[in-house]
Short mmCIF file of C-alpha atoms in Angstrom, two decimals:
data_model
loop_
_atom_site.label_atom_id
_atom_site.label_comp_id
_atom_site.label_asym_id
_atom_site.label_seq_id
_atom_site.Cartn_x
_atom_site.Cartn_y
_atom_site.Cartn_z
CA MET A 208 -22.17 -110.98 -3.48
CA PRO A 209 -25.76 -110.05 -2.48
CA GLY A 210 -27.03 -106.99 -3.62
CA ALA A 211 -27.01 -105.93 -7.24
CA LEU A 212 -25.92 -102.15 -8.33
CA ARG A 213 -28.43 -99.75 -8.48
CA HIS A 214 -27.93 -96.50 -10.08
CA LEU A 215 -29.51 -93.49 -8.40
CA SER A 216 -28.22 -89.92 -8.82
CA TYR A 217 -28.47 -86.37 -7.70
CA ASP A 218 -28.53 -83.26 -9.32
CA PHE A 219 -25.87 -80.66 -9.07
CA GLY A 220 -24.07 -77.77 -10.64
CA GLY A 221 -25.92 -78.49 -13.88
CA HIS A 222 -25.01 -82.14 -14.05
CA THR A 223 -26.50 -85.38 -12.86
CA GLU A 224 -24.13 -87.34 -10.91
CA GLN A 225 -23.78 -91.07 -9.80
CA LEU A 226 -24.99 -92.38 -6.50
CA LEU A 227 -23.99 -95.98 -6.75
CA THR A 228 -26.41 -97.87 -4.46
CA ILE A 229 -26.46 -100.98 -3.03
CA GLY A 230 -29.26 -102.63 -1.03
CA GLU A 231 -32.97 -102.52 -1.43
CA GLY A 232 -35.13 -99.48 -0.34
CA ASN A 233 -34.09 -96.02 0.21
CA PRO A 234 -30.28 -96.15 1.16
CA ARG A 235 -29.89 -95.14 4.94
CA VAL A 236 -26.15 -94.44 4.77
CA LEU A 237 -24.71 -91.71 2.19
CA ILE A 238 -20.81 -92.52 1.70
CA VAL A 239 -18.80 -89.40 1.03
CA PRO A 240 -15.45 -90.94 -0.78
CA PRO A 241 -11.94 -90.06 -0.25
CA LEU A 242 -10.63 -87.19 -2.56
CA PHE A 243 -8.78 -87.32 -5.67
CA ASP A 244 -6.88 -90.72 -6.32
CA GLU A 245 -7.42 -91.87 -2.80
CA MET A 246 -10.71 -92.62 -4.11
CA ASN A 247 -9.48 -94.82 -6.74
CA ARG A 248 -7.32 -96.80 -4.04
CA MET A 249 -10.47 -97.30 -1.67
CA ARG A 250 -13.22 -97.65 -4.16
CA ARG A 251 -13.25 -101.57 -4.26
CA THR A 252 -13.05 -101.80 -0.28
CA LEU A 253 -15.74 -99.30 -0.10
CA VAL A 254 -18.05 -101.27 -2.59
CA LEU A 255 -17.24 -104.44 -0.77
CA ALA A 256 -18.32 -102.55 2.54
CA MET A 257 -21.55 -101.57 1.17
CA HIS A 258 -22.05 -105.19 0.08
CA GLY A 259 -21.57 -105.86 3.68
CA LEU A 260 -24.01 -103.18 4.83
CA ALA A 261 -26.64 -104.85 2.50
CA GLU A 262 -26.13 -108.21 3.92
CA ARG A 263 -27.27 -106.40 7.27
CA GLU A 264 -30.31 -104.98 5.42
CA ILE A 265 -28.76 -101.65 5.41
CA GLY A 266 -28.74 -99.89 1.95
CA SER A 267 -26.02 -97.38 1.10
CA ALA A 268 -25.19 -94.91 -1.74
CA LEU A 269 -21.66 -94.07 -2.58
CA MET A 270 -21.67 -90.55 -4.27
CA ASP A 271 -19.38 -89.08 -7.15
CA LEU A 272 -18.08 -85.73 -6.21
CA PRO A 273 -18.58 -83.45 -8.98
CA GLY A 274 -15.36 -83.43 -11.42
CA ALA A 275 -14.29 -86.98 -10.10
CA ASN A 276 -14.91 -90.52 -11.29
CA GLU A 277 -17.63 -90.84 -13.61
CA SER A 278 -18.48 -87.13 -13.39
CA LEU A 279 -18.83 -85.07 -16.50
CA ALA A 280 -18.11 -81.82 -14.48
CA LEU A 281 -14.81 -80.26 -14.94
CA LEU A 282 -12.54 -80.87 -11.87
CA GLU A 283 -10.86 -77.49 -12.28
CA ASP A 284 -14.17 -75.87 -11.66
CA GLN A 285 -14.58 -77.30 -8.17
CA SER A 286 -13.73 -76.32 -4.61
CA LEU A 287 -14.05 -77.91 -1.36
CA GLU A 288 -17.03 -75.45 -0.74
CA ASN A 289 -18.56 -76.76 -4.05
CA TRP A 290 -18.04 -80.24 -2.92
CA ARG A 291 -19.85 -79.36 0.59
CA ASN A 292 -22.77 -78.33 -1.41
CA ALA A 293 -22.74 -81.45 -3.61
CA VAL A 294 -22.84 -83.47 -0.32
CA GLY A 295 -25.68 -81.59 0.51
CA ALA A 296 -27.58 -82.14 -2.42
CA ALA A 297 -26.76 -85.68 -2.41
CA ALA A 298 -28.13 -86.05 1.22
CA ALA A 299 -31.08 -84.06 0.44
CA THR A 300 -31.82 -86.52 -2.37
CA ILE A 301 -31.68 -89.58 -0.28
CA ASP A 302 -32.16 -88.20 3.33
CA PRO A 303 -29.58 -90.66 4.88
CA ASP A 304 -29.50 -91.63 8.78
CA CYS A 305 -25.91 -91.68 8.49
CA ILE A 306 -23.27 -89.60 6.44
CA ALA A 307 -19.92 -91.93 6.52
CA SER A 308 -16.87 -90.20 5.07
CA ILE A 309 -13.37 -91.44 4.55
CA ARG A 310 -10.02 -89.32 4.71
CA GLY A 311 -10.68 -85.98 2.88
CA GLY A 312 -14.20 -86.79 2.58
CA CYS A 313 -14.35 -85.88 6.10
CA LEU A 314 -13.69 -82.27 5.03
CA ILE A 315 -16.77 -81.87 3.40
CA ASP A 316 -19.14 -84.12 5.31
CA ASP A 317 -20.61 -80.98 7.01
CA GLY A 318 -22.54 -80.05 3.85
CA GLY A 319 -25.18 -82.56 4.56
CA GLU A 320 -27.64 -83.32 7.28
CA ALA A 321 -27.95 -86.56 9.19
CA LEU A 322 -28.67 -88.05 12.54
CA HIS A 323 -25.26 -89.79 12.54
CA ARG A 324 -21.84 -88.80 11.21
CA TRP A 325 -19.32 -91.69 10.87
CA ARG A 326 -15.71 -90.81 9.89
CA LEU A 327 -12.58 -93.10 8.65
CA SER A 328 -9.30 -91.46 9.33
CA PRO A 329 -10.00 -87.83 8.72
CA ALA A 330 -7.47 -86.06 6.73
CA LYS A 331 -6.28 -82.56 6.92
CA GLY A 332 -6.39 -80.65 3.75
CA SER A 333 -2.98 -79.27 4.15
CA SER A 334 -1.55 -82.72 4.25
CA LEU A 335 -3.44 -83.55 1.22
CA LEU A 336 -2.18 -80.58 -0.71
CA LYS A 337 1.33 -81.39 0.33
CA THR A 338 1.32 -85.01 -1.03
CA LEU A 339 -0.10 -83.43 -4.32
CA LEU A 340 2.48 -80.90 -4.67
CA ARG A 341 5.07 -83.49 -3.72
CA THR A 342 4.07 -85.76 -6.51
CA ARG A 343 4.02 -82.90 -9.00
CA ILE A 344 7.58 -81.78 -7.66
CA ALA A 345 9.15 -85.35 -8.09
CA GLY A 346 7.35 -85.82 -11.58
CA GLU A 347 9.35 -82.58 -12.68
CA ARG A 348 12.47 -83.86 -11.42
CA GLU A 349 12.30 -87.09 -13.28
CA ASN A 350 12.33 -84.72 -16.35
CA GLY A 351 15.22 -82.88 -15.32
CA ARG A 352 13.08 -79.63 -14.24
CA SER A 353 13.06 -78.42 -11.05
CA VAL A 354 10.01 -76.51 -9.37
CA THR A 355 9.24 -75.44 -5.79
CA ALA A 356 6.07 -75.85 -3.79
CA ALA A 357 6.26 -71.78 -3.44
CA GLU A 358 6.21 -71.38 -7.39
CA LEU A 359 3.39 -73.78 -7.80
CA MET A 360 1.35 -71.99 -4.88
CA ALA A 361 2.01 -68.82 -6.76
CA GLN A 362 0.83 -70.34 -10.11
CA ALA A 363 -2.04 -71.48 -8.38
CA GLU A 364 -3.18 -67.97 -7.42
CA THR A 365 -4.16 -66.81 -10.78
CA GLY A 366 -5.28 -70.21 -12.55
CA PRO A 367 -5.61 -73.90 -12.52
CA ILE A 368 -2.53 -75.99 -12.11
CA GLU A 369 -1.79 -79.60 -12.39
CA LEU A 370 -1.00 -81.71 -9.31
CA ALA A 371 -0.63 -85.48 -9.58
CA GLY A 372 -2.74 -85.49 -12.84
CA ASN A 373 -5.51 -83.51 -11.34
CA ARG A 374 -6.26 -79.92 -12.66
CA LEU A 375 -7.18 -77.98 -9.54
CA GLY A 376 -8.51 -74.42 -9.55
CA PRO A 377 -7.31 -71.39 -7.20
CA ASP A 378 -10.28 -71.97 -4.79
CA MET A 379 -9.82 -75.65 -4.40
CA ILE A 380 -5.75 -75.11 -3.75
CA ALA A 381 -6.65 -72.42 -1.28
CA GLN A 382 -9.28 -74.31 0.69
CA LEU A 383 -7.42 -77.34 0.97
CA GLY A 384 -4.43 -75.59 2.31
CA ALA A 385 -6.70 -74.47 5.16
CA ALA A 386 -9.27 -77.40 5.54
CA LEU A 387 -9.96 -79.24 8.81
CA PRO A 388 -12.82 -81.49 9.44
CA ALA A 389 -15.87 -79.75 10.64
CA ASP A 390 -16.25 -79.78 14.62
CA LEU A 391 -19.23 -81.74 14.62
CA PRO A 392 -20.31 -84.68 16.54
CA ALA A 393 -18.88 -87.66 14.84
CA HIS A 394 -17.91 -91.32 15.42
CA GLU A 395 -14.29 -91.47 14.37
CA VAL A 396 -12.25 -94.70 13.64
CA LYS A 397 -8.90 -95.38 12.13
CA PRO A 398 -7.42 -98.71 10.90
CA GLY A 399 -5.57 -100.51 13.49
CA THR A 400 -5.82 -102.25 16.88
CA GLY A 401 -7.05 -100.66 20.16
CA LYS A 402 -9.66 -98.17 21.01
CA GLY A 403 -11.23 -96.21 18.13
CA CYS A 404 -9.81 -98.59 15.82
CA ILE A 405 -11.24 -101.06 13.10
CA ASN A 406 -9.30 -103.96 11.61
CA GLY A 407 -7.80 -102.68 8.38
CA SER A 408 -4.87 -100.80 6.57
CA ALA A 409 -4.25 -97.36 5.17
CA LEU A 410 -5.16 -98.55 1.50
CA TRP A 411 -5.17 -94.75 0.40
CA LEU A 412 -1.24 -94.90 0.69
CA ARG A 413 -0.72 -97.65 -1.67
CA ALA A 414 0.96 -97.11 -5.18
CA GLU A 415 -2.49 -98.48 -6.96
CA PRO A 416 -5.96 -99.69 -6.05
CA GLY A 417 -6.24 -102.88 -3.83
CA GLU A 418 -8.63 -104.69 -1.82
CA ASP A 419 -8.95 -105.11 1.96
CA GLY A 420 -11.90 -107.57 2.49
CA ALA A 421 -11.40 -107.65 6.22
CA MET A 422 -11.50 -103.87 6.48
CA ALA A 423 -14.58 -104.03 4.27
CA GLN A 424 -16.43 -106.15 6.71
CA ALA A 425 -15.09 -104.32 9.67
CA ILE A 426 -16.55 -100.94 7.97
CA ALA A 427 -19.84 -102.39 7.55
CA ALA A 428 -19.98 -103.67 11.10
CA ASP A 429 -18.89 -100.65 12.29
CA ILE A 430 -21.35 -98.39 10.72
CA ALA A 431 -24.19 -100.92 11.40
CA ALA A 432 -23.52 -100.86 15.08
CA LEU A 433 -23.72 -96.89 15.03
CA ILE A 434 -26.96 -96.49 13.18
CA ALA A 435 -28.69 -99.88 14.94
CA MET B 83 -25.54 -89.21 -22.88
CA ARG B 84 -23.59 -91.31 -20.28
CA ARG B 85 -25.24 -94.32 -18.53
CA PHE B 86 -24.39 -97.19 -16.54
CA LEU B 87 -25.08 -100.87 -17.14
CA SER B 88 -23.88 -104.23 -16.04
CA PHE B 89 -23.27 -107.59 -17.94
CA ASP B 90 -22.67 -111.07 -16.84
CA CYS B 91 -19.27 -112.59 -16.90
CA ALA B 92 -18.92 -116.37 -15.77
CA GLY B 93 -21.22 -115.59 -13.00
CA ASP B 94 -19.70 -112.24 -11.95
CA ARG B 95 -21.64 -108.94 -12.62
CA LEU B 96 -19.35 -106.43 -14.31
CA ALA B 97 -20.06 -102.64 -13.85
CA ALA B 98 -19.80 -100.40 -17.13
CA THR B 99 -20.11 -97.14 -18.38
CA LEU B 100 -21.41 -96.22 -21.95
CA ASP B 101 -21.02 -93.03 -23.54
CA GLU B 102 -23.68 -93.00 -26.13
CA ALA B 103 -23.15 -91.56 -29.70
CA ASP B 104 -24.75 -92.02 -33.17
CA GLY B 105 -21.78 -93.50 -34.91
CA THR B 106 -21.28 -97.10 -36.19
CA THR B 107 -17.99 -97.46 -34.82
CA GLY B 108 -17.37 -97.91 -31.09
CA LEU B 109 -14.32 -97.63 -28.80
CA LEU B 110 -13.97 -100.24 -26.22
CA ILE B 111 -11.42 -98.86 -23.33
CA VAL B 112 -9.78 -101.50 -21.18
CA SER B 113 -8.47 -100.57 -17.89
CA GLY B 114 -4.89 -101.43 -17.01
CA GLY B 115 -3.50 -102.68 -13.46
CA ASN B 116 -6.15 -102.64 -10.81
CA GLU B 117 -7.20 -99.18 -11.82
CA ILE B 118 -11.17 -98.74 -11.90
CA ARG B 119 -12.77 -97.97 -15.28
CA ALA B 120 -12.71 -94.03 -14.61
CA GLY B 121 -8.83 -94.39 -14.68
CA GLY B 122 -6.32 -92.64 -12.48
CA HIS B 123 -7.44 -89.07 -12.04
CA ALA B 124 -10.59 -89.88 -14.07
CA ASN B 125 -8.40 -89.71 -17.22
CA GLN B 126 -10.35 -92.56 -19.01
CA SER B 127 -13.77 -91.05 -17.95
CA ARG B 128 -12.71 -87.92 -19.76
CA LEU B 129 -11.25 -89.90 -22.72
CA ALA B 130 -14.47 -91.62 -23.18
CA ALA B 131 -16.66 -88.36 -23.05
CA TRP B 132 -14.28 -87.10 -25.69
CA ALA B 133 -14.72 -89.95 -27.83
CA ALA B 134 -18.52 -90.03 -27.78
CA ALA B 135 -18.49 -86.15 -28.46
CA GLU B 136 -16.71 -87.06 -31.62
CA GLY B 137 -19.35 -89.29 -32.42
CA TYR B 138 -17.97 -92.80 -31.10
CA PRO B 139 -20.13 -94.71 -28.85
CA THR B 140 -17.55 -95.65 -25.93
CA LEU B 141 -17.71 -98.45 -23.38
CA ARG B 142 -15.59 -99.01 -20.29
CA TYR B 143 -15.89 -101.72 -17.78
CA ASP B 144 -14.46 -102.67 -14.15
CA ARG B 145 -12.68 -106.31 -14.52
CA PRO B 146 -13.80 -108.79 -11.93
CA GLY B 147 -12.58 -107.99 -8.30
CA ILE B 148 -12.03 -104.38 -9.58
CA GLY B 149 -13.90 -101.22 -8.71
CA ASP B 150 -17.82 -101.56 -8.62
CA SER B 151 -17.80 -105.05 -10.31
CA SER B 152 -18.45 -108.50 -8.43
CA GLY B 153 -15.77 -111.39 -8.36
CA ASP B 154 -12.07 -111.94 -7.80
CA ASN B 155 -9.29 -109.98 -9.28
CA ARG B 156 -7.05 -112.64 -11.09
CA GLY B 157 -4.82 -110.23 -12.89
CA PHE B 158 -4.74 -108.90 -16.50
CA THR B 159 -3.80 -112.45 -17.88
CA HIS B 160 -7.47 -113.58 -17.18
CA ASN B 161 -9.07 -110.84 -19.10
CA ALA B 162 -10.09 -112.89 -22.27
CA GLU B 163 -13.49 -113.76 -20.90
CA PRO B 164 -14.30 -110.18 -19.56
CA GLN B 165 -13.24 -108.77 -22.74
CA LYS B 166 -15.43 -111.01 -24.72
CA ALA B 167 -18.30 -110.43 -22.35
CA ALA B 168 -17.82 -106.70 -22.68
CA PHE B 169 -17.40 -106.80 -26.60
CA ALA B 170 -20.87 -108.48 -26.63
CA ALA B 171 -22.25 -106.39 -24.13
CA PHE B 172 -21.34 -103.35 -26.21
CA HIS B 173 -23.21 -104.79 -29.14
CA ARG B 174 -26.12 -105.54 -27.32
CA ALA B 175 -26.28 -101.86 -25.77
CA CYS B 176 -25.40 -100.27 -29.11
CA PRO B 177 -27.13 -102.41 -31.92
CA GLN B 178 -26.08 -99.92 -34.74
CA LEU B 179 -22.02 -100.67 -34.06
CA THR B 180 -20.58 -102.53 -37.09
CA GLN B 181 -16.91 -102.11 -35.97
CA ILE B 182 -15.49 -101.74 -32.40
CA VAL B 183 -11.76 -100.41 -31.82
CA GLY B 184 -10.34 -101.79 -28.79
CA PHE B 185 -7.95 -99.57 -26.67
CA GLY B 186 -5.71 -100.33 -23.73
CA ASN B 187 -2.58 -98.98 -21.80
CA CYS B 188 0.01 -100.89 -20.02
CA ASP B 189 -0.94 -104.54 -19.11
CA ALA B 190 -4.46 -103.95 -20.80
CA ALA B 191 -2.56 -103.42 -23.95
CA THR B 192 -0.94 -106.57 -23.62
CA SER B 193 -4.00 -108.46 -22.78
CA LEU B 194 -5.64 -106.87 -25.72
CA LEU B 195 -2.89 -108.45 -27.75
CA PHE B 196 -3.48 -111.86 -26.32
CA ASN B 197 -7.05 -112.40 -26.53
CA ASP B 198 -8.84 -113.06 -29.89
CA VAL B 199 -11.92 -111.04 -29.13
CA GLY B 200 -12.86 -109.82 -32.54
CA PHE B 201 -11.89 -106.27 -32.58
CA ASP B 202 -11.74 -104.73 -35.84
CA ARG B 203 -8.63 -102.66 -35.00
CA LEU B 204 -6.34 -102.11 -31.81
CA VAL B 205 -4.70 -99.18 -30.10
CA ILE B 206 -2.12 -100.43 -27.78
CA ALA B 207 -0.23 -98.10 -25.47
CA ASN B 208 2.93 -98.99 -23.51
CA PRO B 209 2.45 -102.59 -23.65
CA TRP B 210 3.51 -104.09 -20.46
CA LEU B 211 6.13 -106.94 -21.00
CA ILE B 212 7.74 -107.23 -17.48
CA GLU B 213 7.23 -110.82 -15.67
CA PRO B 214 6.67 -110.64 -11.88
CA ILE B 215 10.19 -112.57 -11.43
CA GLU B 216 11.99 -110.15 -13.29
CA GLU B 217 11.33 -107.75 -10.67
CA ALA B 218 14.75 -107.95 -8.63
CA GLN B 219 14.24 -106.45 -5.10
CA THR B 220 16.67 -104.13 -3.49
CA GLU B 221 17.70 -104.30 0.18
CA ASP B 222 14.91 -101.80 0.86
CA GLY B 223 12.35 -104.04 -0.98
CA ALA B 224 12.02 -101.48 -3.81
CA ALA B 225 11.40 -103.28 -7.39
CA MET B 226 14.22 -102.27 -9.74
CA PRO B 227 12.98 -101.40 -13.23
CA SER B 228 13.86 -103.47 -16.43
CA ARG B 229 17.22 -103.43 -17.97
CA ALA B 230 16.16 -101.39 -20.92
CA ALA B 231 14.75 -98.79 -18.51
CA ILE B 232 17.88 -98.61 -16.46
CA ARG B 233 19.98 -98.12 -19.78
CA ALA B 234 17.83 -95.45 -21.09
CA ARG B 235 17.72 -93.69 -17.72
CA TYR B 236 21.36 -93.62 -17.31
CA ILE B 237 22.27 -92.62 -20.87
CA ALA B 238 19.75 -89.64 -20.25
CA ARG B 239 21.82 -88.85 -17.05
CA LEU B 240 25.09 -88.94 -18.48
CA LYS B 241 23.92 -86.72 -21.69
CA ASN B 242 22.91 -84.14 -19.04
CA PRO B 243 26.02 -83.59 -16.86
CA VAL B 244 24.69 -80.58 -14.95
CA ARG B 245 21.88 -82.59 -13.62
CA LEU B 246 24.05 -85.77 -13.06
CA GLY B 247 26.45 -83.49 -10.79
CA ARG B 248 23.48 -82.00 -9.14
CA ASP B 249 21.98 -85.44 -8.34
CA ILE B 250 25.11 -86.99 -7.22
CA LEU B 251 26.14 -84.07 -4.82
CA GLY B 252 22.37 -83.78 -3.93
CA GLY B 253 22.34 -87.45 -2.83
CA SER B 254 19.44 -88.45 -5.26
CA ILE B 255 21.59 -90.95 -6.99
CA ASP B 256 22.56 -93.95 -4.92
CA LEU B 257 25.89 -94.67 -6.36
CA ALA B 258 25.69 -98.55 -5.04
CA LYS B 259 22.28 -98.79 -6.86
CA PHE B 260 23.97 -97.23 -9.84
CA ALA B 261 26.78 -99.73 -9.86
CA ARG B 262 24.34 -102.53 -9.67
CA GLY B 263 22.37 -101.21 -12.20
CA ILE B 264 25.30 -100.94 -14.70
CA ALA B 265 26.30 -104.60 -13.80
CA ARG B 266 22.96 -105.90 -14.46
CA LEU B 267 23.18 -104.14 -18.21
CA ARG B 268 25.95 -106.33 -18.93
CA ALA B 269 24.18 -109.72 -18.19
CA ASP B 270 22.51 -111.33 -21.22
CA GLU B 271 18.65 -111.38 -21.07
CA PRO B 272 16.54 -113.86 -23.21
CA PRO B 273 13.02 -112.75 -24.32
CA SER B 274 10.61 -113.03 -21.00
CA PRO B 275 7.83 -115.33 -21.78
CA LEU B 276 5.58 -112.49 -21.87
CA ALA B 277 7.94 -110.97 -24.48
CA ALA B 278 8.11 -114.09 -26.46
CA ARG B 279 4.22 -114.42 -26.42
CA ALA B 280 3.70 -110.67 -27.43
CA ALA B 281 6.26 -111.46 -30.25
CA GLU B 282 4.16 -114.44 -31.58
CA ALA B 283 0.87 -112.34 -31.25
CA LEU B 284 2.27 -109.46 -33.27
CA THR B 285 3.95 -111.70 -35.75
CA ALA B 286 0.47 -113.58 -36.52
CA THR B 287 -2.23 -110.78 -36.14
CA ILE B 288 -3.99 -109.67 -39.24
CA THR B 289 -5.82 -106.91 -36.91
CA PRO B 290 -4.77 -103.61 -37.67
CA THR B 291 -2.70 -102.78 -34.52
CA THR B 292 -1.15 -99.38 -33.58
CA ILE B 293 1.35 -99.48 -30.87
CA LEU B 294 1.60 -95.97 -29.02
CA ILE B 295 5.02 -95.67 -27.25
CA ALA B 296 5.63 -92.89 -24.44
CA GLN B 297 9.39 -92.59 -25.17
CA GLY B 298 10.46 -91.57 -21.70
CA ASP B 299 8.05 -94.26 -19.68
CA ALA B 300 9.82 -97.23 -18.12
CA THR B 301 7.19 -99.77 -19.28
CA ALA B 302 7.39 -98.35 -22.60
CA LEU B 303 11.17 -98.58 -22.42
CA SER B 304 11.09 -102.21 -21.66
CA PHE B 305 8.77 -102.87 -24.59
CA GLN B 306 11.16 -100.95 -26.99
CA ALA B 307 14.06 -103.09 -25.96
CA ALA B 308 12.07 -106.19 -26.80
CA TRP B 309 10.46 -104.79 -30.10
CA LYS B 310 14.27 -104.19 -31.22
CA SER B 311 15.41 -107.58 -30.17
CA GLN B 312 15.67 -110.66 -32.44
CA ALA B 313 12.48 -112.15 -31.35
CA PHE B 314 10.59 -109.64 -32.51
CA GLN B 315 12.14 -109.62 -36.18
CA ARG B 316 9.12 -110.95 -37.95
CA ALA B 317 6.75 -108.76 -35.82
CA ARG B 318 8.53 -105.74 -37.10
CA ALA B 319 7.82 -106.91 -40.61
CA ASN B 320 4.13 -107.34 -40.15
CA HIS B 321 2.36 -104.75 -42.15
CA TYR B 322 -0.70 -104.82 -40.00
CA VAL B 323 1.68 -103.48 -37.13
CA THR B 324 2.40 -99.80 -36.71
CA ARG B 325 4.53 -98.59 -33.96
CA LEU B 326 4.31 -94.77 -33.07
CA GLU B 327 6.49 -92.74 -30.34
CA HIS B 328 6.06 -89.59 -28.62
CA ALA B 329 8.26 -87.59 -26.66
CA THR B 330 6.75 -87.84 -23.16
CA SER B 331 7.53 -89.58 -19.76
CA SER B 332 4.14 -89.90 -18.65
CA HIS B 333 2.93 -93.65 -18.56
CA SER B 334 -0.63 -92.61 -19.49
CA PHE B 335 -0.09 -89.62 -21.69
CA SER B 336 -1.41 -86.91 -19.08
CA ASP B 337 0.58 -83.91 -20.30
CA ASP B 338 -1.57 -81.71 -22.79
CA ASP B 339 0.80 -82.45 -25.43
CA ALA B 340 0.86 -86.17 -25.08
CA GLN B 341 -3.05 -86.41 -24.54
CA SER B 342 -3.64 -84.59 -27.90
CA TRP B 343 -1.32 -86.94 -29.66
CA LEU B 344 -3.18 -90.04 -28.30
CA ARG B 345 -6.37 -88.53 -29.19
CA ASP B 346 -5.32 -87.86 -32.68
CA ASN B 347 -4.10 -91.48 -33.21
CA LEU B 348 -7.16 -92.98 -31.56
CA LYS B 349 -9.53 -90.53 -34.02
CA ARG B 350 -7.29 -92.14 -36.71
CA ALA B 351 -7.78 -95.56 -35.68
CA LEU B 352 -11.63 -95.04 -35.23
CA TYR B 353 -11.95 -93.20 -38.68
CA GLY B 354 -10.00 -95.74 -40.37
CA VAL B 355 -11.77 -99.10 -39.89
#
């Protein structure tokens, strides 16, 4: 693959966070990843897409959200508002032409300024929250315990709760429940065939991380076409 | 300080994270499945930061074809070269290291057992011994867990009649599946090739090896069944091998209690070399 990994970074909330960069020169695209473990499942494909962009002479940077991936910040201290501001800090650092977000990343991409905005399968916060709650409830059932979503949401009002292995604070949970992608001009696509679609699959739904090389190439081509 | 580095492995460029510390014993964390080096919900990222705060330099890397690394994903049985390359890269990045402990969960645990990399000690959790062919499919395409896991689950349900009743009435036990599962328990099962290989490795090893078991985890249950079998008799007698169990159903020891237990045992291994 062309393009070695470059390790740029942005400062936010008292921590230095990773901006994984591929391609020479100042990256033109800031990638805002999916949230929570959807990022794990998409990461390989996003990195392949970044190599695809580098092949087209377009540098890109994939940001770590505070509390996620290699970040040393605590996840339970985060909220969507905080993450929005982190996107702003990352964008201010590299001044991209395009902010490209995926799934829950589309809920926070309005934190930064750029000429172009690209979105892949924007997710509603309430839908992400529902999935997290379901995972916790199913896990409890496995252990012979029963807990309801209402009980968990009540607990979440006064302190962090664990959902699908993620410790989430009250602000994060409240904001997730209400979050929608900001109503801003954006080029939006989803995997599939037909208008508004790119070649690919909903990798974020899989049980474990995988790779979709064709989707990676489709992502690269679509972003490149947008910012040409 | 946490920093990122890359190293070569058979023409691929692998991405890694180093958590620096002053100690001379390092921890190399090997990832399981296709998981990125940060781990599910960043659990390995947090574990590495903790180990370094305790004074142990810690390295994690993405296998070829995983996460930020280049190359193709050929599965956990092709982890010998990457592990050796990571081991060497760790020494280069931290020249003060005199000892390295290897830690892995699930199929990473198994791959650490199979590869002679030169670790001074191993901590391997819930080793994966399940062959791909063993995953019998149901009509809806869902893989069935191993015989041992099924047996343990049913015994647990039978011991909890309130829950059993609720599950049957509530429809969350598929009675047909239940019956198929019971039938499967009666069939004789010779050790799988993976289990046989693990038995051999555990019999022969002179690397102090601690096996950590999450008692309620399906993968671990499968290992436990193998461990208790005839094939593992000599492995059980190997004084270099210690097996410890903890009451959790979390495969990755993610509940607070289990995580504490995991960390205590990692510290013991790191301190013990």
